[in-house]
CSV table of C-alpha atoms and ligand atoms in Angstrom, one decimal:
chain,number,residue,atom,x,y,z
A,1,MET,CA,-57.2,-82.2,10.5
A,2,THR,CA,-57.6,-85.7,9.4
A,3,ALA,CA,-61.4,-87.4,9.7
A,4,SER,CA,-60.4,-89.6,12.3
A,5,GLU,CA,-59.1,-86.4,14.4
A,6,SER,CA,-62.6,-85.0,16.4
A,7,PRO,CA,-63.0,-80.7,17.6
A,8,ARG,CA,-63.1,-80.1,20.7
A,9,PRO,CA,-66.5,-78.8,22.0
A,10,VAL,CA,-66.7,-75.1,22.3
A,11,GLY,CA,-68.5,-72.3,23.9
A,12,LEU,CA,-69.4,-69.4,22.1
A,13,SER,CA,-68.9,-65.7,22.8
A,14,LYS,CA,-70.5,-62.5,20.9
A,15,SER,CA,-66.9,-62.0,19.4
A,16,ARG,CA,-66.9,-65.6,18.3
A,17,ILE,CA,-70.4,-65.5,16.8
A,18,MET,CA,-69.7,-61.9,14.9
A,19,ALA,CA,-66.7,-64.3,13.5
A,20,GLY,CA,-68.8,-67.1,12.5
A,21,LEU,CA,-71.6,-64.3,10.2
A,22,GLN,CA,-68.4,-63.1,8.3
A,23,CYS,CA,-66.9,-66.4,7.4
A,24,HIS,CA,-67.9,-70.3,9.1
A,25,LYS,CA,-63.7,-71.2,8.0
A,26,LEU,CA,-63.1,-67.8,9.9
A,27,LEU,CA,-64.8,-69.0,13.4
A,28,TRP,CA,-63.6,-72.5,12.3
A,29,TRP,CA,-59.6,-71.5,12.7
A,30,MET,CA,-60.3,-69.0,15.4
A,31,VAL,CA,-61.6,-72.7,17.5
A,32,GLN,CA,-59.4,-74.7,16.1
A,33,GLU,CA,-56.3,-72.5,16.3
A,34,PRO,CA,-56.8,-70.5,19.1
A,35,ALA,CA,-52.8,-70.3,18.7
A,36,ALA,CA,-52.0,-69.6,15.2
A,37,PRO,CA,-50.0,-66.4,14.6
A,38,GLU,CA,-52.6,-64.6,12.4
A,39,LEU,CA,-54.7,-64.1,15.5
A,40,GLN,CA,-52.0,-62.5,17.4
A,41,PRO,CA,-52.7,-59.3,17.7
A,42,ASP,CA,-49.4,-56.8,16.3
A,43,GLU,CA,-48.4,-53.8,17.9
A,44,LEU,CA,-50.8,-51.9,15.6
A,45,ALA,CA,-53.7,-54.7,16.6
A,46,GLN,CA,-53.2,-54.1,19.7
A,47,ALA,CA,-52.9,-50.0,19.5
A,48,VAL,CA,-57.0,-50.4,18.3
A,49,MET,CA,-57.7,-52.3,21.2
A,50,ASP,CA,-56.4,-50.6,23.8
A,51,ARG,CA,-58.4,-47.5,21.9
A,52,GLY,CA,-61.2,-49.2,21.8
A,53,THR,CA,-61.0,-49.5,26.0
A,54,ARG,CA,-60.2,-45.9,26.7
A,55,VAL,CA,-63.3,-45.4,24.8
A,56,GLY,CA,-65.0,-47.6,26.9
A,57,GLU,CA,-64.0,-46.5,29.7
A,58,LEU,CA,-64.8,-42.5,29.0
A,59,ALA,CA,-68.3,-43.6,28.1
A,60,ARG,CA,-68.6,-44.9,31.7
A,61,SER,CA,-68.6,-41.5,33.3
A,62,TYR,CA,-71.2,-40.2,30.4
A,63,VAL,CA,-73.0,-43.0,32.3
A,64,PRO,CA,-72.2,-42.6,36.3
A,65,GLY,CA,-73.0,-45.1,39.5
A,66,GLY,CA,-72.9,-47.6,38.5
A,67,VAL,CA,-70.8,-50.7,39.3
A,68,MET,CA,-67.9,-52.5,37.5
A,69,ILE,CA,-67.6,-55.7,36.9
A,70,ASP,CA,-63.7,-55.7,37.6
A,71,LEU,CA,-63.2,-59.4,37.3
A,72,PRO,CA,-60.6,-60.7,34.0
A,73,TYR,CA,-62.5,-61.4,31.1
A,74,ASN,CA,-62.3,-65.5,31.7
A,75,ALA,CA,-63.4,-65.6,35.1
A,76,TYR,CA,-67.0,-66.4,33.8
A,77,ALA,CA,-68.6,-67.7,36.9
A,78,GLU,CA,-67.0,-64.8,39.6
A,79,ARG,CA,-68.2,-62.5,36.8
A,80,LEU,CA,-71.6,-63.7,36.5
A,81,ALA,CA,-72.4,-64.3,40.4
A,82,ARG,CA,-70.7,-60.5,41.3
A,83,THR,CA,-73.7,-59.8,37.8
A,84,ARG,CA,-76.2,-61.1,39.4
A,85,GLN,CA,-75.1,-59.8,43.0
A,86,ALA,CA,-75.1,-55.9,41.7
A,87,LEU,CA,-78.6,-56.8,40.0
A,88,GLU,CA,-79.9,-57.5,43.4
A,89,ASP,CA,-78.3,-54.2,45.3
A,90,GLY,CA,-80.8,-52.2,42.8
A,91,ALA,CA,-77.0,-50.9,40.9
A,92,PRO,CA,-78.7,-48.0,38.5
A,93,ALA,CA,-76.2,-49.2,35.6
A,94,VAL,CA,-73.5,-52.9,35.5
A,95,TYR,CA,-71.0,-52.0,33.8
A,96,GLU,CA,-69.0,-55.3,32.3
A,97,ALA,CA,-72.4,-56.9,33.2
A,98,SER,CA,-71.6,-60.6,32.6
A,99,PHE,CA,-74.3,-63.1,31.0
A,100,ARG,CA,-74.9,-66.6,29.8
A,101,ALA,CA,-77.1,-68.3,28.3
A,102,GLY,CA,-77.5,-71.4,25.8
A,103,GLY,CA,-73.4,-72.3,25.9
A,104,ILE,CA,-73.3,-68.0,25.1
A,105,PHE,CA,-71.2,-66.2,27.4
A,106,VAL,CA,-71.3,-61.9,27.0
A,107,ALA,CA,-70.1,-59.0,28.7
A,108,VAL,CA,-72.9,-56.2,28.0
A,109,ASP,CA,-70.3,-52.3,28.3
A,110,ILE,CA,-73.7,-51.0,30.1
A,111,LEU,CA,-76.1,-52.4,31.9
A,112,LYS,CA,-78.6,-49.0,32.7
A,113,ARG,CA,-81.8,-49.4,34.5
A,114,ASP,CA,-84.9,-47.3,33.9
A,115,ASP,CA,-88.2,-47.1,35.4
A,116,ARG,CA,-89.0,-49.2,32.8
A,117,GLY,CA,-87.0,-52.3,33.2
A,118,PHE,CA,-83.1,-52.4,31.3
A,119,ARG,CA,-81.4,-50.7,28.7
A,120,LEU,CA,-78.6,-52.1,26.4
A,121,ILE,CA,-75.6,-50.0,26.1
A,122,GLU,CA,-72.8,-51.2,23.7
A,123,VAL,CA,-70.0,-49.1,23.4
A,124,LYS,CA,-68.8,-48.0,19.7
A,125,SER,CA,-65.2,-46.0,18.9
A,126,SER,CA,-66.7,-45.3,15.6
A,127,THR,CA,-68.3,-42.1,15.0
A,128,SER,CA,-71.9,-43.8,13.4
A,129,VAL,CA,-73.7,-47.3,14.3
A,130,ARG,CA,-72.4,-49.2,11.7
A,131,ASP,CA,-74.7,-52.8,9.6
A,132,HIS,CA,-72.4,-54.8,11.9
A,133,HIS,CA,-73.4,-52.7,15.5
A,134,ILE,CA,-76.8,-54.7,14.8
A,135,PRO,CA,-76.1,-58.5,14.7
A,136,ASP,CA,-73.2,-57.9,17.7
A,137,VAL,CA,-76.4,-56.0,19.7
A,138,ALA,CA,-78.3,-58.8,19.1
A,139,VAL,CA,-76.5,-61.3,19.7
A,140,GLN,CA,-76.6,-59.6,23.8
A,141,ALA,CA,-80.1,-59.0,23.6
A,142,TYR,CA,-81.0,-62.5,23.2
A,143,VAL,CA,-79.0,-63.3,26.2
A,144,LEU,CA,-79.7,-61.1,28.1
A,145,ARG,CA,-83.7,-62.1,27.5
A,146,GLN,CA,-82.6,-66.1,27.9
A,147,ASN,CA,-81.8,-64.8,31.2
A,148,GLY,CA,-85.4,-63.6,32.2
A,149,LEU,CA,-84.1,-59.3,31.9
A,150,ASP,CA,-86.7,-57.5,31.2
A,151,LEU,CA,-85.2,-55.8,27.7
A,152,VAL,CA,-86.5,-52.4,27.2
A,153,GLY,CA,-83.9,-50.8,24.9
A,154,ALA,CA,-81.0,-50.9,22.5
A,155,GLU,CA,-78.4,-48.2,22.2
A,156,VAL,CA,-75.1,-47.2,20.4
A,157,MET,CA,-73.2,-45.3,22.2
A,158,HIS,CA,-70.6,-44.1,19.8
A,159,LEU,CA,-68.4,-41.0,18.9
A,160,ASN,CA,-69.8,-38.0,18.2
A,161,ARG,CA,-67.7,-35.6,15.1
A,162,ASP,CA,-69.4,-32.9,16.4
A,163,CYS,CA,-67.8,-32.4,19.9
A,164,ALA,CA,-65.3,-30.1,19.8
A,165,TYR,CA,-62.5,-29.7,22.8
A,166,PRO,CA,-62.8,-28.5,25.3
A,167,ASP,CA,-66.4,-29.2,26.0
A,168,LEU,CA,-66.7,-33.4,26.3
A,169,SER,CA,-70.6,-33.3,27.1
A,170,ASN,CA,-71.5,-34.1,23.9
A,171,LEU,CA,-68.3,-36.5,23.4
A,172,PHE,CA,-70.7,-39.7,23.1
A,173,VAL,CA,-74.1,-40.0,20.6
A,174,ARG,CA,-76.1,-42.9,21.9
A,175,SER,CA,-78.5,-44.1,19.2
A,176,ASP,CA,-81.5,-45.9,19.7
A,177,VAL,CA,-81.2,-49.6,18.0
A,178,THR,CA,-84.1,-51.2,20.2
A,179,GLU,CA,-86.7,-51.9,16.1
A,180,ALA,CA,-83.0,-53.2,14.3
A,181,VAL,CA,-82.5,-55.0,16.8
A,182,SER,CA,-85.6,-56.9,17.6
A,183,ALA,CA,-85.8,-57.6,13.8
A,184,ILE,CA,-83.1,-59.6,13.7
A,185,GLU,CA,-82.7,-61.0,17.7
A,186,GLN,CA,-85.2,-63.9,16.4
A,187,SER,CA,-81.8,-65.5,14.1
A,188,VAL,CA,-80.3,-65.3,17.0
A,189,SER,CA,-80.5,-69.2,18.1
A,190,GLY,CA,-80.3,-69.9,14.2
A,191,TRP,CA,-76.9,-68.5,14.2
A,192,VAL,CA,-75.3,-70.1,17.0
A,193,ALA,CA,-76.9,-73.4,16.0
A,194,ARG,CA,-75.9,-73.3,12.3
A,195,GLN,CA,-71.8,-72.6,14.0
A,196,SER,CA,-71.8,-74.5,16.7
A,197,GLU,CA,-72.8,-77.6,14.2
A,198,MET,CA,-70.4,-76.6,12.1
A,199,LEU,CA,-67.3,-76.4,14.7
A,200,GLN,CA,-68.5,-80.0,15.7
A,201,GLY,CA,-66.7,-81.1,11.6
A,202,LEU,CA,-64.1,-81.0,9.7
A,203,ILE,CA,-63.2,-77.3,8.8
A,204,PRO,CA,-65.9,-76.3,6.4
A,205,ASP,CA,-65.6,-74.6,2.5
A,206,VAL,CA,-65.7,-71.3,2.3
A,207,PRO,CA,-64.8,-69.8,-1.4
A,208,ILE,CA,-63.3,-66.0,-1.3
A,209,GLY,CA,-65.3,-63.5,-1.6
A,210,PRO,CA,-66.6,-60.1,-0.8
A,211,HIS,CA,-66.7,-61.1,3.4
A,212,CYS,CA,-63.1,-61.2,3.9
A,213,THR,CA,-63.1,-57.7,3.8
A,214,ALA,CA,-65.8,-56.8,5.2
A,215,PRO,CA,-67.0,-55.9,7.9
A,216,TYR,CA,-63.3,-56.8,8.9
A,217,GLU,CA,-60.4,-58.1,7.0
A,218,CYS,CA,-59.9,-61.2,7.7
A,219,PRO,CA,-56.5,-62.3,9.2
A,220,PHE,CA,-57.0,-65.3,6.7
A,221,MET,CA,-56.3,-64.2,3.8
A,222,ALA,CA,-52.8,-65.4,3.1
A,223,ARG,CA,-54.7,-69.2,3.8
A,224,CYS,CA,-57.0,-69.0,1.2
A,225,TRP,CA,-56.4,-66.3,-1.0
A,226,PRO,CA,-54.3,-67.1,-4.0
A,227,THR,CA,-51.4,-65.4,-4.7
A,228,LEU,CA,-52.1,-64.0,-8.4
A,229,PRO,CA,-49.3,-63.6,-11.0
A,230,PRO,CA,-47.4,-60.5,-11.9
A,231,HIS,CA,-49.4,-57.5,-13.7
A,232,HIS,CA,-52.9,-59.6,-12.8
A,233,VAL,CA,-56.1,-57.7,-14.3
A,234,SER,CA,-57.4,-56.9,-11.1
A,235,THR,CA,-54.3,-54.1,-11.3
A,236,LEU,CA,-55.7,-52.3,-13.5
A,237,TYR,CA,-55.9,-49.0,-12.7
A,238,ALA,CA,-59.2,-48.2,-11.3
A,239,MET,CA,-61.1,-50.9,-12.5
A,240,ARG,CA,-62.0,-53.1,-10.0
A,241,ARG,CA,-65.2,-54.5,-10.9
A,242,ARG,CA,-64.3,-54.5,-14.4
A,243,ALA,CA,-60.9,-56.7,-13.3
A,244,LEU,CA,-63.5,-59.7,-12.1
A,245,GLU,CA,-65.3,-59.7,-15.2
A,246,LEU,CA,-62.5,-60.1,-17.5
A,247,ASP,CA,-61.1,-62.5,-14.7
A,248,GLU,CA,-64.6,-64.8,-15.0
A,249,GLN,CA,-63.3,-64.3,-18.5
A,250,GLY,CA,-60.6,-65.9,-18.5
A,251,TYR,CA,-58.2,-63.1,-18.7
A,252,GLN,CA,-55.7,-63.5,-15.8
A,253,THR,CA,-53.1,-60.6,-16.8
A,254,ILE,CA,-53.0,-57.3,-19.1
A,255,HIS,CA,-50.1,-59.2,-21.2
A,256,ASP,CA,-53.9,-61.5,-22.1
A,257,LEU,CA,-55.8,-58.2,-22.8
A,258,PRO,CA,-56.4,-57.4,-27.0
A,259,GLU,CA,-55.2,-54.0,-27.7
A,260,ASP,CA,-58.7,-53.2,-29.2
A,261,MET,CA,-60.0,-53.9,-26.2
A,262,PRO,CA,-61.7,-49.8,-23.9
A,263,LEU,CA,-59.9,-49.3,-21.4
A,264,GLY,CA,-59.6,-46.2,-19.2
A,265,ARG,CA,-57.7,-43.6,-20.3
A,266,ILE,CA,-55.0,-44.6,-17.4
A,267,ALA,CA,-55.6,-48.0,-17.7
A,268,ASP,CA,-55.4,-47.8,-21.2
A,269,ARG,CA,-51.4,-46.3,-20.9
A,270,GLN,CA,-50.9,-49.2,-18.1
A,271,ARG,CA,-51.2,-51.9,-20.8
A,272,ARG,CA,-49.5,-50.6,-23.0
A,273,ALA,CA,-46.8,-50.1,-20.7
A,274,VAL,CA,-47.0,-53.5,-19.5
A,275,LYS,CA,-47.4,-54.8,-23.0
A,276,GLU,CA,-44.4,-52.4,-24.8
A,277,GLY,CA,-42.7,-53.6,-20.6
A,278,ARG,CA,-41.3,-49.8,-20.5
A,279,THR,CA,-42.6,-46.4,-19.4
A,280,ILE,CA,-44.8,-44.6,-20.8
A,281,VAL,CA,-44.1,-41.0,-21.3
A,282,GLU,CA,-47.0,-38.8,-22.6
A,283,PRO,CA,-45.8,-35.7,-24.5
A,284,ALA,CA,-48.0,-33.3,-22.0
A,285,LEU,CA,-45.9,-33.8,-19.7
A,286,ALA,CA,-43.3,-30.9,-20.2
A,287,GLY,CA,-46.3,-28.6,-20.1
A,288,ALA,CA,-47.5,-30.3,-16.8
A,289,LEU,CA,-43.8,-29.6,-15.5
A,290,GLU,CA,-43.9,-25.6,-15.9
A,291,VAL,CA,-45.6,-24.9,-12.7
A,292,PHE,CA,-43.4,-26.5,-11.0
A,293,VAL,CA,-41.0,-23.1,-10.5
A,294,PRO,CA,-38.1,-22.4,-8.0
A,295,PRO,CA,-37.8,-21.8,-5.4
A,296,ILE,CA,-39.8,-24.8,-4.2
A,297,THR,CA,-40.7,-26.5,-1.3
A,298,PHE,CA,-41.4,-29.8,-1.1
A,299,LEU,CA,-43.9,-30.3,2.0
A,300,ASP,CA,-45.3,-33.5,3.9
A,301,PHE,CA,-46.8,-33.7,6.9
A,302,GLU,CA,-47.3,-36.6,9.3
A,303,THR,CA,-50.4,-36.6,11.3
A,304,VAL,CA,-52.3,-38.2,14.3
A,305,GLY,CA,-56.4,-38.8,14.4
A,306,LEU,CA,-57.3,-39.4,18.0
A,307,ALA,CA,-60.6,-41.0,19.1
A,308,ILE,CA,-60.8,-39.0,22.4
A,309,PRO,CA,-59.5,-34.8,21.4
A,310,VAL,CA,-57.6,-33.2,23.9
A,311,TRP,CA,-56.4,-29.9,21.6
A,312,GLU,CA,-58.4,-27.0,21.1
A,313,GLY,CA,-61.2,-27.2,18.6
A,314,CYS,CA,-60.3,-30.9,17.6
A,315,HIS,CA,-62.4,-33.4,16.9
A,316,PRO,CA,-62.3,-37.3,17.3
A,317,TYR,CA,-60.3,-38.9,14.5
A,318,ASP,CA,-59.7,-35.0,13.6
A,319,ALA,CA,-56.3,-35.4,11.6
A,320,VAL,CA,-53.6,-33.3,13.4
A,321,PRO,CA,-50.7,-32.6,12.0
A,322,VAL,CA,-47.9,-33.0,14.6
A,323,GLN,CA,-44.9,-33.6,11.9
A,324,PHE,CA,-43.4,-31.9,8.8
A,325,SER,CA,-40.3,-32.0,6.9
A,326,CYS,CA,-39.5,-30.3,3.9
A,327,HIS,CA,-36.9,-29.8,1.6
A,328,VAL,CA,-36.6,-26.4,0.3
A,329,GLN,CA,-34.9,-26.5,-3.3
A,330,ALA,CA,-33.3,-23.4,-4.5
A,331,ALA,CA,-33.4,-21.7,-8.2
A,332,ASP,CA,-29.5,-22.7,-8.0
A,333,GLY,CA,-30.5,-26.3,-7.3
A,334,GLY,CA,-28.8,-26.3,-3.6
A,335,VAL,CA,-31.2,-28.5,-1.4
A,336,THR,CA,-31.8,-28.0,1.9
A,337,HIS,CA,-33.8,-30.0,4.9
A,338,HIS,CA,-35.8,-28.3,6.9
A,339,ASP,CA,-38.3,-30.8,9.8
A,340,TRP,CA,-40.1,-30.1,13.1
A,341,LEU,CA,-41.3,-33.3,15.3
A,342,ALA,CA,-43.8,-32.5,18.3
A,343,GLU,CA,-42.7,-33.6,22.3
A,344,GLY,CA,-45.4,-34.1,24.6
A,345,PRO,CA,-49.0,-33.4,24.9
A,346,ALA,CA,-49.3,-29.9,24.4
A,347,ASP,CA,-50.6,-28.8,21.5
A,348,PRO,CA,-48.2,-29.1,18.5
A,349,ARG,CA,-50.3,-27.0,15.7
A,350,PRO,CA,-48.8,-23.0,17.5
A,351,ALA,CA,-45.1,-24.3,16.7
A,352,LEU,CA,-45.1,-26.5,13.8
A,353,ALA,CA,-46.9,-23.5,12.2
A,354,ALA,CA,-44.7,-21.4,12.9
A,355,ARG,CA,-42.2,-23.2,11.5
A,356,LEU,CA,-43.7,-24.1,8.7
A,357,ILE,CA,-44.4,-20.8,7.3
A,358,ARG,CA,-40.5,-20.0,8.0
A,359,ALA,CA,-39.8,-23.1,5.7
A,360,CYS,CA,-41.8,-21.8,2.9
A,361,GLU,CA,-41.5,-18.3,2.9
A,362,SER,CA,-38.5,-18.4,-0.1
A,363,ALA,CA,-40.9,-20.7,-2.0
A,364,ARG,CA,-42.8,-19.6,-5.2
A,365,THR,CA,-43.4,-23.5,-5.4
A,366,VAL,CA,-45.2,-25.4,-2.4
A,367,VAL,CA,-45.1,-29.4,-3.8
A,368,ALA,CA,-47.4,-32.0,-1.7
A,369,TYR,CA,-47.7,-35.9,-3.2
A,370,ASN,CA,-51.7,-35.8,-2.8
A,371,ALA,CA,-51.8,-32.2,-2.0
A,372,GLY,CA,-55.2,-32.8,-1.0
A,373,PHE,CA,-54.4,-33.7,2.3
A,374,GLU,CA,-51.5,-31.2,3.1
A,375,ARG,CA,-54.2,-28.3,2.2
A,376,ALA,CA,-56.5,-29.9,4.5
A,377,CYS,CA,-53.9,-29.9,7.5
A,378,ILE,CA,-53.4,-26.1,6.5
A,379,GLU,CA,-56.8,-25.6,6.0
A,380,GLN,CA,-57.5,-26.9,9.4
A,381,MET,CA,-54.3,-24.7,11.5
A,382,ALA,CA,-55.7,-21.4,9.9
A,383,GLU,CA,-58.4,-21.8,11.4
A,384,ALA,CA,-57.5,-23.4,14.6
A,385,LEU,CA,-54.3,-20.2,14.6
A,386,PRO,CA,-56.2,-17.2,13.2
A,387,ILE,CA,-53.1,-15.0,13.8
A,388,LEU,CA,-51.1,-17.3,11.4
A,389,ALA,CA,-53.9,-17.9,9.3
A,390,THR,CA,-52.5,-15.4,6.3
A,391,PRO,CA,-49.0,-17.4,6.3
A,392,LEU,CA,-51.1,-20.5,6.2
A,393,ARG,CA,-53.2,-19.5,3.7
A,394,SER,CA,-50.4,-17.7,1.4
A,395,ILE,CA,-48.8,-21.6,2.1
A,396,VAL,CA,-52.5,-22.9,0.2
A,397,ALA,CA,-52.1,-20.7,-2.5
A,398,ARG,CA,-48.8,-21.8,-4.0
A,399,LEU,CA,-49.0,-25.7,-3.4
A,400,VAL,CA,-49.0,-27.6,-6.2
A,401,ASP,CA,-50.0,-31.6,-6.4
A,402,LEU,CA,-47.4,-34.2,-8.2
A,403,LEU,CA,-49.7,-36.8,-8.0
A,404,PRO,CA,-52.0,-36.3,-11.2
A,405,VAL,CA,-49.1,-34.9,-13.2
A,406,VAL,CA,-47.6,-38.7,-12.7
A,407,ARG,CA,-51.2,-40.2,-12.9
A,408,ASN,CA,-51.8,-38.1,-16.2
A,409,HIS,CA,-48.6,-38.3,-18.1
A,410,VAL,CA,-46.3,-41.9,-16.7
A,411,TYR,CA,-46.6,-45.2,-16.4
A,412,HIS,CA,-43.9,-47.3,-15.2
A,413,PRO,CA,-44.4,-50.8,-15.8
A,414,ASP,CA,-44.0,-51.5,-11.9
A,415,PHE,CA,-46.7,-48.7,-10.6
A,416,GLY,CA,-48.7,-52.0,-10.1
A,417,GLY,CA,-52.4,-49.8,-10.6
A,418,SER,CA,-50.8,-47.8,-7.8
A,419,PHE,CA,-49.6,-44.1,-7.9
A,420,GLY,CA,-49.5,-44.4,-4.1
A,421,LEU,CA,-45.8,-42.5,-3.5
A,422,LYS,CA,-44.7,-46.0,-2.7
A,423,SER,CA,-45.4,-47.4,-5.8
A,424,VAL,CA,-43.3,-44.7,-7.3
A,425,LEU,CA,-40.7,-43.6,-6.2
A,426,PRO,CA,-39.3,-47.4,-5.5
A,427,ALA,CA,-40.2,-47.5,-10.1
A,428,LEU,CA,-39.1,-44.0,-10.9
A,429,VAL,CA,-36.6,-43.7,-8.4
A,430,PRO,CA,-34.6,-46.9,-7.3
A,431,ASP,CA,-32.2,-46.1,-5.3
A,432,LEU,CA,-34.6,-44.6,-3.1
A,433,ARG,CA,-36.1,-47.9,-0.6
A,434,TYR,CA,-38.2,-47.7,1.8
A,435,ASP,CA,-37.8,-51.3,2.9
A,436,ASN,CA,-34.8,-50.3,4.9
A,437,LEU,CA,-36.5,-47.9,7.4
A,438,THR,CA,-37.9,-48.9,10.8
A,439,ILE,CA,-41.2,-46.8,10.4
A,440,ALA,CA,-42.0,-47.3,6.3
A,441,ASP,CA,-45.7,-46.7,6.3
A,442,GLY,CA,-48.4,-43.9,7.5
A,443,VAL,CA,-50.2,-46.0,9.5
A,444,THR,CA,-47.8,-47.1,11.4
A,445,ALA,CA,-46.4,-43.3,12.0
A,446,SER,CA,-49.8,-42.2,12.8
A,447,PHE,CA,-49.9,-45.1,15.3
A,448,GLU,CA,-45.9,-44.6,17.1
A,449,LEU,CA,-46.7,-40.3,16.7
A,450,GLU,CA,-50.0,-41.1,18.7
A,451,ARG,CA,-47.7,-43.1,21.2
A,452,LEU,CA,-45.1,-41.1,21.7
A,453,LEU,CA,-47.0,-37.7,22.5
A,454,VAL,CA,-50.0,-39.0,24.6
A,455,ASN,CA,-48.2,-41.8,26.4
A,456,GLY,CA,-44.5,-40.8,25.7
A,457,ASP,CA,-43.5,-40.9,29.5
A,458,GLU,CA,-44.8,-44.1,29.5
A,459,ILE,CA,-41.5,-45.1,26.8
A,460,ASP,CA,-37.8,-45.3,28.0
A,461,PRO,CA,-35.9,-42.8,27.0
A,462,ALA,CA,-33.3,-44.8,24.9
A,463,ALA,CA,-36.8,-46.1,23.1
A,464,ARG,CA,-38.3,-42.3,23.0
A,465,ALA,CA,-35.4,-40.8,21.3
A,466,ARG,CA,-35.2,-44.4,18.6
A,467,ILE,CA,-39.1,-44.0,18.2
A,468,ARG,CA,-38.3,-39.8,17.0
A,469,SER,CA,-35.5,-40.5,14.9
A,470,ASP,CA,-37.5,-43.1,12.8
A,471,LEU,CA,-40.1,-41.0,12.4
A,472,LEU,CA,-38.0,-38.0,11.1
A,473,ARG,CA,-36.0,-40.5,8.7
A,474,TYR,CA,-39.9,-41.9,7.6
A,475,CYS,CA,-40.3,-38.0,6.9
A,476,HIS,CA,-37.1,-36.9,5.2
A,477,GLN,CA,-37.7,-39.5,2.6
A,478,ASP,CA,-40.7,-39.0,1.9
A,479,THR,CA,-40.1,-35.3,0.6
A,480,TRP,CA,-36.3,-36.1,-0.1
A,481,GLY,CA,-38.5,-38.2,-2.4
A,482,LEU,CA,-40.2,-35.6,-3.9
A,483,VAL,CA,-37.1,-33.6,-5.2
A,484,LYS,CA,-35.6,-36.8,-6.8
A,485,LEU,CA,-39.1,-37.6,-7.9
A,486,LEU,CA,-39.3,-34.8,-9.6
A,487,GLU,CA,-35.7,-34.6,-11.0
A,488,ARG,CA,-36.3,-37.8,-12.6
A,489,LEU,CA,-40.2,-36.4,-14.3
A,490,ARG,CA,-37.8,-33.3,-16.2
A,491,GLU,CA,-35.1,-36.0,-17.1
A,492,LEU,CA,-38.4,-38.1,-18.4
A,493,VAL,CA,-39.1,-34.9,-20.5
A,494,LYS,CA,-35.4,-34.8,-21.9
A,495,ALA,CA,-35.5,-38.0,-22.7
A,496,ALA,CA,-38.3,-38.1,-25.5
A,497,SER,CA,-37.5,-35.1,-26.2
B,501,SF4,S1,-60.1,-65.7,4.0
B,501,SF4,FE1,-62.1,-65.1,3.5
B,501,SF4,S2,-62.9,-67.4,3.2
B,501,SF4,FE2,-60.8,-67.5,4.5
B,501,SF4,S3,-61.2,-67.5,6.5
B,501,SF4,FE3,-61.5,-65.4,5.6
B,501,SF4,S4,-63.0,-64.7,5.0
B,501,SF4,FE4,-63.0,-67.2,5.0
């Protein structure tokens, strides 16, 4: 925008004020470029929003008897009128109660009447009250008071990790935040004044910083953050804070770091690999590989973390395994593959556990990458399925983690400071690529699995078959990748001897 163009005047909503509290530049772009591609939710962001909507809908049933202001969000005048009417009629609660004051529009998740006045209830799909929830509620409280409402309390109603299906009577916790909200409520008018003034001007100059990722990752990172050169000091393994200091001292990349500058053990190996442009292999790798005794099963799970549990004993956001892939390598090197993917909304664990036990029964060693995750999944199934607990725990007893073996003994310059499988595999086993897969990361896999299992009926059969095939290919790639990774590590030992 040029200086001669003046921005159009705008109203503020609660979400815009919250964005402005994170960063004025972010708010400026939200208001001046509402059609910016960065602001259009992708499928994952939409799924998160849909989850919030489902949690919000369910939360209302825990504060029953209310009147729903069931109108499109932007039907502002009608929403205000319908809310006023519901309050005049003495409704015990109003859901999506809408108010406006000083140019700010808010829709309160649940406004509950009690003996002394009203309680504002903000529903969150998190499992605790977070710092940024307080200003969010304060904005609503401010608008309600400006409307003359007798607000006697404010609460955040969030999910309860102690709740276990099927008893959902304690699915939500209502945390009183009245005091914290009161402490900052008088600041709201100042926030709004500063944001409104800022929005009347040209794009504000805001430096990048920690606010770019907290409380939410800003969608405009690509506009503001510079493209870093390869091997920037920020890629140093586990030295994030030190990297900032090094950057300030003028060291831009790992190539610039003097040999005698003390670094952590792994970061030091990284520096050697980057400077020498080769893979560093520690002599102790040979010994570390001795525990991988054949026959070996290479194992990987995919999980879903449902906000609202639907399977026996599960809590909100428990990571429940719903898919696995196993490559089984015999002593003679021959490899067979086993996999399983849940179908439909029934509890997947009994069938998955039975198939997993069979796939692992011949193995002396069960290999996973970052095995703590697989261990936790199997332990959780052992708890849920006592009849299978012994063979499941026998898998845990044979479990060996390949990640620390790589992290403690090998560094390839292309790891980029990460030992995640998606960083390690392309560097050490370049034939194995993830960029040709439709599903190429765990977050997308989890989202697709949840969609498939919980809302599978709403997906047409051809699309469902395609998603299943994509998921099976992705999980297969992870365990085939482990087979090839172990093979590659053994080659590195041979080459070094
Ligand atoms: S990337 Fe950072 S500085 Fe840029 S708009 Fe977002 S929060 Fe503001």
